[in-house]
PDB file of C-alpha atoms in Angstrom:
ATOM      1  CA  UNK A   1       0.000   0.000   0.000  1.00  0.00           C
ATOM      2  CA  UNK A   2       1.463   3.357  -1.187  1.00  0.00           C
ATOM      3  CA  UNK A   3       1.808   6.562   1.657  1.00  0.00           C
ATOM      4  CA  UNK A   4      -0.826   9.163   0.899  1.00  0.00           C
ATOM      5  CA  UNK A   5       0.967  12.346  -0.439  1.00  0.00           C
ATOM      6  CA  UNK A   6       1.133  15.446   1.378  1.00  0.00           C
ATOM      7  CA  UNK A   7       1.125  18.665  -0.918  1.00  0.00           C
ATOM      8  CA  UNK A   8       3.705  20.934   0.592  1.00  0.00           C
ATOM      9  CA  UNK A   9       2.956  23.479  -2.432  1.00  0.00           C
ATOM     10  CA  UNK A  10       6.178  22.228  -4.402  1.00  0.00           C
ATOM     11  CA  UNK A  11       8.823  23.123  -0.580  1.00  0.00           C
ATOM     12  CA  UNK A  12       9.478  19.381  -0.355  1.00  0.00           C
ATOM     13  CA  UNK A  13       8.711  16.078   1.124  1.00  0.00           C
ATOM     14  CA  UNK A  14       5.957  16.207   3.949  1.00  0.00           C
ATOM     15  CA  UNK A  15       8.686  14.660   6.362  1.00  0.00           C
ATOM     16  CA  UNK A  16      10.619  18.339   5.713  1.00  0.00           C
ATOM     17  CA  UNK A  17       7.359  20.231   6.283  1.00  0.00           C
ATOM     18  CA  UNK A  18       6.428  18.398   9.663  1.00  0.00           C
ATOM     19  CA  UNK A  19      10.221  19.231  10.536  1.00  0.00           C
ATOM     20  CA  UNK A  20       9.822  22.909   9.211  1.00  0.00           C
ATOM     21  CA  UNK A  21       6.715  23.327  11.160  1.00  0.00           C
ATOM     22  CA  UNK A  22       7.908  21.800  14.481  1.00  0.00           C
ATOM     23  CA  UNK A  23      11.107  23.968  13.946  1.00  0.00           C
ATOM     24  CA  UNK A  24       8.879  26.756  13.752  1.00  0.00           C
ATOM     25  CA  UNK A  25       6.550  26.076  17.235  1.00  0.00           C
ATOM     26  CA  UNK A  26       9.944  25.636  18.785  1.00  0.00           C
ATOM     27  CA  UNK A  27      10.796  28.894  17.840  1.00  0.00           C
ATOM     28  CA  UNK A  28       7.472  30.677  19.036  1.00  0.00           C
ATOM     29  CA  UNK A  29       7.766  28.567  22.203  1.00  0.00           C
ATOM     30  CA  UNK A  30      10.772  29.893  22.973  1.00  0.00           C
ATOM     31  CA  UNK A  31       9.947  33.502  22.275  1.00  0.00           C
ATOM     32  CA  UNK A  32       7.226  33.372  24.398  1.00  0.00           C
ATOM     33  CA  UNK A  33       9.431  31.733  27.334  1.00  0.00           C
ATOM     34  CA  UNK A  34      11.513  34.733  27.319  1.00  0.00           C
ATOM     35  CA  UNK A  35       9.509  37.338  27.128  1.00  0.00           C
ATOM     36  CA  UNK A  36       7.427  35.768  30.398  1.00  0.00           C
ATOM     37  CA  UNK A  37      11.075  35.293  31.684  1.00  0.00           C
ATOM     38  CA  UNK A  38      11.843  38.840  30.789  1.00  0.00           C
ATOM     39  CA  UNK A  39       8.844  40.044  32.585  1.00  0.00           C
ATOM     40  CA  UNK A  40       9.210  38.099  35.651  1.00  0.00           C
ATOM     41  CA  UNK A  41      12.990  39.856  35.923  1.00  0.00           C
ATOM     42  CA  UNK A  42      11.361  43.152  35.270  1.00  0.00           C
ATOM     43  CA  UNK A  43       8.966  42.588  37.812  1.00  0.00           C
ATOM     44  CA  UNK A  44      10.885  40.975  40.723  1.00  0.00           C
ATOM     45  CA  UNK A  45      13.015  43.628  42.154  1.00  0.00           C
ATOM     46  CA  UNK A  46       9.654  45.892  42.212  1.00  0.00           C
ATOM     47  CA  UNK A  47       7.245  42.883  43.624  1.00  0.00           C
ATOM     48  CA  UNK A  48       9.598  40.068  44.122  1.00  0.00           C
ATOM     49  CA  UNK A  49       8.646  39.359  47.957  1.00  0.00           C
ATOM     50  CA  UNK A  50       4.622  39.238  46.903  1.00  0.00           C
ATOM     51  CA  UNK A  51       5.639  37.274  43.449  1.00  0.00           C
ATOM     52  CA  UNK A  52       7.270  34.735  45.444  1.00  0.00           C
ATOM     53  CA  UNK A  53       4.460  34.532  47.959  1.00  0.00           C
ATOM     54  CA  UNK A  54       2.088  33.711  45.182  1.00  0.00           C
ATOM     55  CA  UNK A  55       4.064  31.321  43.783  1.00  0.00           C
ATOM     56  CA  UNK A  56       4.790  29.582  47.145  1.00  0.00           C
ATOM     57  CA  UNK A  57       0.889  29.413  47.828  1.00  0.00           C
ATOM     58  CA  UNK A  58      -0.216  28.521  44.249  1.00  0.00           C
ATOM     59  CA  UNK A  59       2.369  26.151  42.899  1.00  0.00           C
ATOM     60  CA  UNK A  60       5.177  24.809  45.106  1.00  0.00           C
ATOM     61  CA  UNK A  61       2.387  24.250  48.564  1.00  0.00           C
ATOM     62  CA  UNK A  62      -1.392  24.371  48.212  1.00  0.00           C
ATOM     63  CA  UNK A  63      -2.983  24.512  51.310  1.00  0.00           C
ATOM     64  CA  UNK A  64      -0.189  26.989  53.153  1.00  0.00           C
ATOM     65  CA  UNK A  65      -1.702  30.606  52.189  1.00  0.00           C
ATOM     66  CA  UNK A  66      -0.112  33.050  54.240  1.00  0.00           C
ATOM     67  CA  UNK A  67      -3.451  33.918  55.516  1.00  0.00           C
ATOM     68  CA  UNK A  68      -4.273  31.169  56.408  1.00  0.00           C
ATOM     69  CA  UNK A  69      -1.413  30.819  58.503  1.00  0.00           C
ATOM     70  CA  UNK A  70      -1.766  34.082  59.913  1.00  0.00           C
ATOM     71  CA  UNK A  71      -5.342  32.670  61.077  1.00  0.00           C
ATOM     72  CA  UNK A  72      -3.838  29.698  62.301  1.00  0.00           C
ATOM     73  CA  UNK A  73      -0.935  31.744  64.734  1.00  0.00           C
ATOM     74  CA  UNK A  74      -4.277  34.025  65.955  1.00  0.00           C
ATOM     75  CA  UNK A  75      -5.861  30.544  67.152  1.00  0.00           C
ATOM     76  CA  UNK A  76      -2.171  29.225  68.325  1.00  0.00           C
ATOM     77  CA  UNK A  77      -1.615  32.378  70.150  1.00  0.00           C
ATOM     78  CA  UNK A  78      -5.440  31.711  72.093  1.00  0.00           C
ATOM     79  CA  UNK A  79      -3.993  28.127  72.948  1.00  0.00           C
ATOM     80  CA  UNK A  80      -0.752  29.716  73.994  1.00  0.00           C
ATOM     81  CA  UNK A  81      -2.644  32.227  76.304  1.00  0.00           C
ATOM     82  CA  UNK A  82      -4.836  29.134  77.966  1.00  0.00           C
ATOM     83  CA  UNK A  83      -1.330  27.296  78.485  1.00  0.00           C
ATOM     84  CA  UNK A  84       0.347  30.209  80.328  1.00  0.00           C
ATOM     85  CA  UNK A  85      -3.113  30.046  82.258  1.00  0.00           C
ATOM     86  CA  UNK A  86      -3.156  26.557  83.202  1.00  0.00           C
ATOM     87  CA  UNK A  87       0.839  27.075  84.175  1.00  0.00           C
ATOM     88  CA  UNK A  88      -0.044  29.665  86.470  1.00  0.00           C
ATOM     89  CA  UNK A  89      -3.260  27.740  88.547  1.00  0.00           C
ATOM     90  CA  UNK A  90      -1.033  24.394  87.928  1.00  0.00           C
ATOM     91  CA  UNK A  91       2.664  24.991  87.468  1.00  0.00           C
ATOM     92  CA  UNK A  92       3.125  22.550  84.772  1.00  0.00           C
ATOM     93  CA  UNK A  93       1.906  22.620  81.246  1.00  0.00           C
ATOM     94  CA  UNK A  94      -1.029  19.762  80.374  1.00  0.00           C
ATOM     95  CA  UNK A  95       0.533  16.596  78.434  1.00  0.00           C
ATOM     96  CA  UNK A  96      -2.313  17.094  75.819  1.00  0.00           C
ATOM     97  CA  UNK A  97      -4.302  20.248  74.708  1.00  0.00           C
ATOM     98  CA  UNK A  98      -7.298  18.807  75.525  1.00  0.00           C
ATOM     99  CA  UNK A  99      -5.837  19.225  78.953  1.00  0.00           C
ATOM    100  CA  UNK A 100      -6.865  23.252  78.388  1.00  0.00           C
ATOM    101  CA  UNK A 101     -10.774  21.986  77.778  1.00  0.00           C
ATOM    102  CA  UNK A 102     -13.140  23.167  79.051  1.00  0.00           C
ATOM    103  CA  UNK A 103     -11.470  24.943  81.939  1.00  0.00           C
ATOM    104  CA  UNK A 104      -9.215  27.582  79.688  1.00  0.00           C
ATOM    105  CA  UNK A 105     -10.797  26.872  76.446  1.00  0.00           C
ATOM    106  CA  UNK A 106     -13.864  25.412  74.829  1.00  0.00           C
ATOM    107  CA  UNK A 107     -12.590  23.674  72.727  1.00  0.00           C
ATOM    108  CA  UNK A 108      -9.110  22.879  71.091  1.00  0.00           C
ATOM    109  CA  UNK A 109      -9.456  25.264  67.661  1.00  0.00           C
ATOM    110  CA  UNK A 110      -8.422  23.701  64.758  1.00  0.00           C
ATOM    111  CA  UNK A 111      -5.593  25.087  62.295  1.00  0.00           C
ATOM    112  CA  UNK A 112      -6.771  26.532  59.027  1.00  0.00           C
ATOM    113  CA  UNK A 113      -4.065  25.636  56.753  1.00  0.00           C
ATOM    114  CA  UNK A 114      -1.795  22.434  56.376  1.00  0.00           C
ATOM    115  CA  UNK A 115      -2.444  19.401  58.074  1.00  0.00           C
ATOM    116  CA  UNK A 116      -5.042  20.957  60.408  1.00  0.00           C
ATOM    117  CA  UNK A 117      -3.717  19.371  63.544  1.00  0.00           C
ATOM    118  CA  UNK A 118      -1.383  20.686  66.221  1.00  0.00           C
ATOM    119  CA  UNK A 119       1.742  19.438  67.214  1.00  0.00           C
ATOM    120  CA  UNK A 120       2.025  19.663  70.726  1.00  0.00           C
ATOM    121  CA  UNK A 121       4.720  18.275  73.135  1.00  0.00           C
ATOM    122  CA  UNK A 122       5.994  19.193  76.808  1.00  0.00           C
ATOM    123  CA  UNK A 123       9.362  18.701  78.223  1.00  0.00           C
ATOM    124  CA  UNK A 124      11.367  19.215  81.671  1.00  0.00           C
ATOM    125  CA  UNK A 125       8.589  17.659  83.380  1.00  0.00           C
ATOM    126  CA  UNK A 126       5.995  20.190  82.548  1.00  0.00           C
ATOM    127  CA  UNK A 127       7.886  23.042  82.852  1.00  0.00           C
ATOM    128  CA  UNK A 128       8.000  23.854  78.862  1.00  0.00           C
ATOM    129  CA  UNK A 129       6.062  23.202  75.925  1.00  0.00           C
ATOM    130  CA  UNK A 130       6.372  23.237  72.008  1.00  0.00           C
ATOM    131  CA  UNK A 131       2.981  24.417  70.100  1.00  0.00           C
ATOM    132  CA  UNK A 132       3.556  24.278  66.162  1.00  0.00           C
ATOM    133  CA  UNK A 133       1.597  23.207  62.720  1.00  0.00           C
ATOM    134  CA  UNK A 134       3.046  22.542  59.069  1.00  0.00           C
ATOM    135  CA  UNK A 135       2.029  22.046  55.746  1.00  0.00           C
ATOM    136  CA  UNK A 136       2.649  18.584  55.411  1.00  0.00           C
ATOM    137  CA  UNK A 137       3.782  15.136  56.923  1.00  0.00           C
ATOM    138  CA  UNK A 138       7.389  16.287  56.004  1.00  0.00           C
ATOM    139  CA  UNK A 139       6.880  19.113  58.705  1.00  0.00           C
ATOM    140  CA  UNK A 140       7.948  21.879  56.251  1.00  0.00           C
ATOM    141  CA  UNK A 141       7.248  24.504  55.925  1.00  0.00           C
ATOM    142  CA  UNK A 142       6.369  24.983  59.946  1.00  0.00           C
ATOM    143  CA  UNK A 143       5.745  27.402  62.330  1.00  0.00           C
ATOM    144  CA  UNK A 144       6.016  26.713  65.914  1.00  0.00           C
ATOM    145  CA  UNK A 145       6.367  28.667  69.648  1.00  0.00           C
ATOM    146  CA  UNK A 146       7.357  27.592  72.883  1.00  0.00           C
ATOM    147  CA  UNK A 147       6.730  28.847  76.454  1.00  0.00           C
ATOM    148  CA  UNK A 148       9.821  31.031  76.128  1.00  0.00           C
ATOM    149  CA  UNK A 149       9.326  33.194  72.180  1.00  0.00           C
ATOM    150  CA  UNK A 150       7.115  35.820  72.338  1.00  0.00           C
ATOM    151  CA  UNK A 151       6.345  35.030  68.771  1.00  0.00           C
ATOM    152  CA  UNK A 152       6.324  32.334  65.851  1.00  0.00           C
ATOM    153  CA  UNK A 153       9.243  30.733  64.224  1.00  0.00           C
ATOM    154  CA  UNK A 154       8.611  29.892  60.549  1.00  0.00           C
ATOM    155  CA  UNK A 155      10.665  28.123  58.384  1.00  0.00           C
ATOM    156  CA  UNK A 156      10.056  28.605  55.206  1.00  0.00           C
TER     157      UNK A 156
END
């Protein structure tokens, strides 16, 4: 059976013209890869810090929107203020946040961003605690207190 044959209006075989035209996409491709490139240089020194943000939060980690995390550290900072009560009545931290319930707190709040669960540990018998949440089961990126820093550490 004979191969149909493609009219490349007398510039040669169809295999050149499929090579011509690929060659040509390529080409376009490209140009359009630099000029987004070319824009995202132009743009970085003037917006780089909220550019990378948006990046971060659409592409590289769904789920860890900065405000979602800053909602999360207003909820950790409630459970931070019930721990520094329950030190005070108790001298010792609880082992488990739901230690805090319903005598400082309601009800354990629930993080709005990542895995949605504290982490929550206490060493020197009591006497300290580590409060943090993260993105993922990797535990990064994080953010995470203890009895002692008057705010969040985040490692992102």
């Amino acid at each position: 059976m004979a191969e149909p044959e493609v009219d490349t209006g007398g510039t040669g075989s169809g295999l050149e013209e499929i090579q011509r035209r690929r060659r040509r996409y390529l080409l376009v491709g490209l140009g359009v890869m630099v000029l987004v490139c070319a824009g995202g240089v132009t743009l970085l020194p003037r917006y780089g810090q909220s550019v990378g943000i948006w990046l971060f939060d659409e592409f590289i980690q769904p789920g860890w929107r900065e405000a979602d995390v800053q909602s999360t550290i207003v909820k950790g900072d409630e459970i931070r203020s019930a721990l520094a009560a329950h030190y005070a009545d108790h001298g010792s931290y609880p082992s488990t946040l739901d230690g805090l319930v319903p005598a400082y707190l309601p009800e354990v709040p629930v993080p709005d961003t990542g895995l949605k669960v504290w982490s929550y540990r206490i060493w020197r018998g009591g006497e300290g605690y580590e409060l943090g949440f993260a993105a993922n089961e990797s535990r990064y990126p994080e953010a995470s207190t203890d009895e002692r820093t008057p705010g969040w550490f985040r490692n992102e």
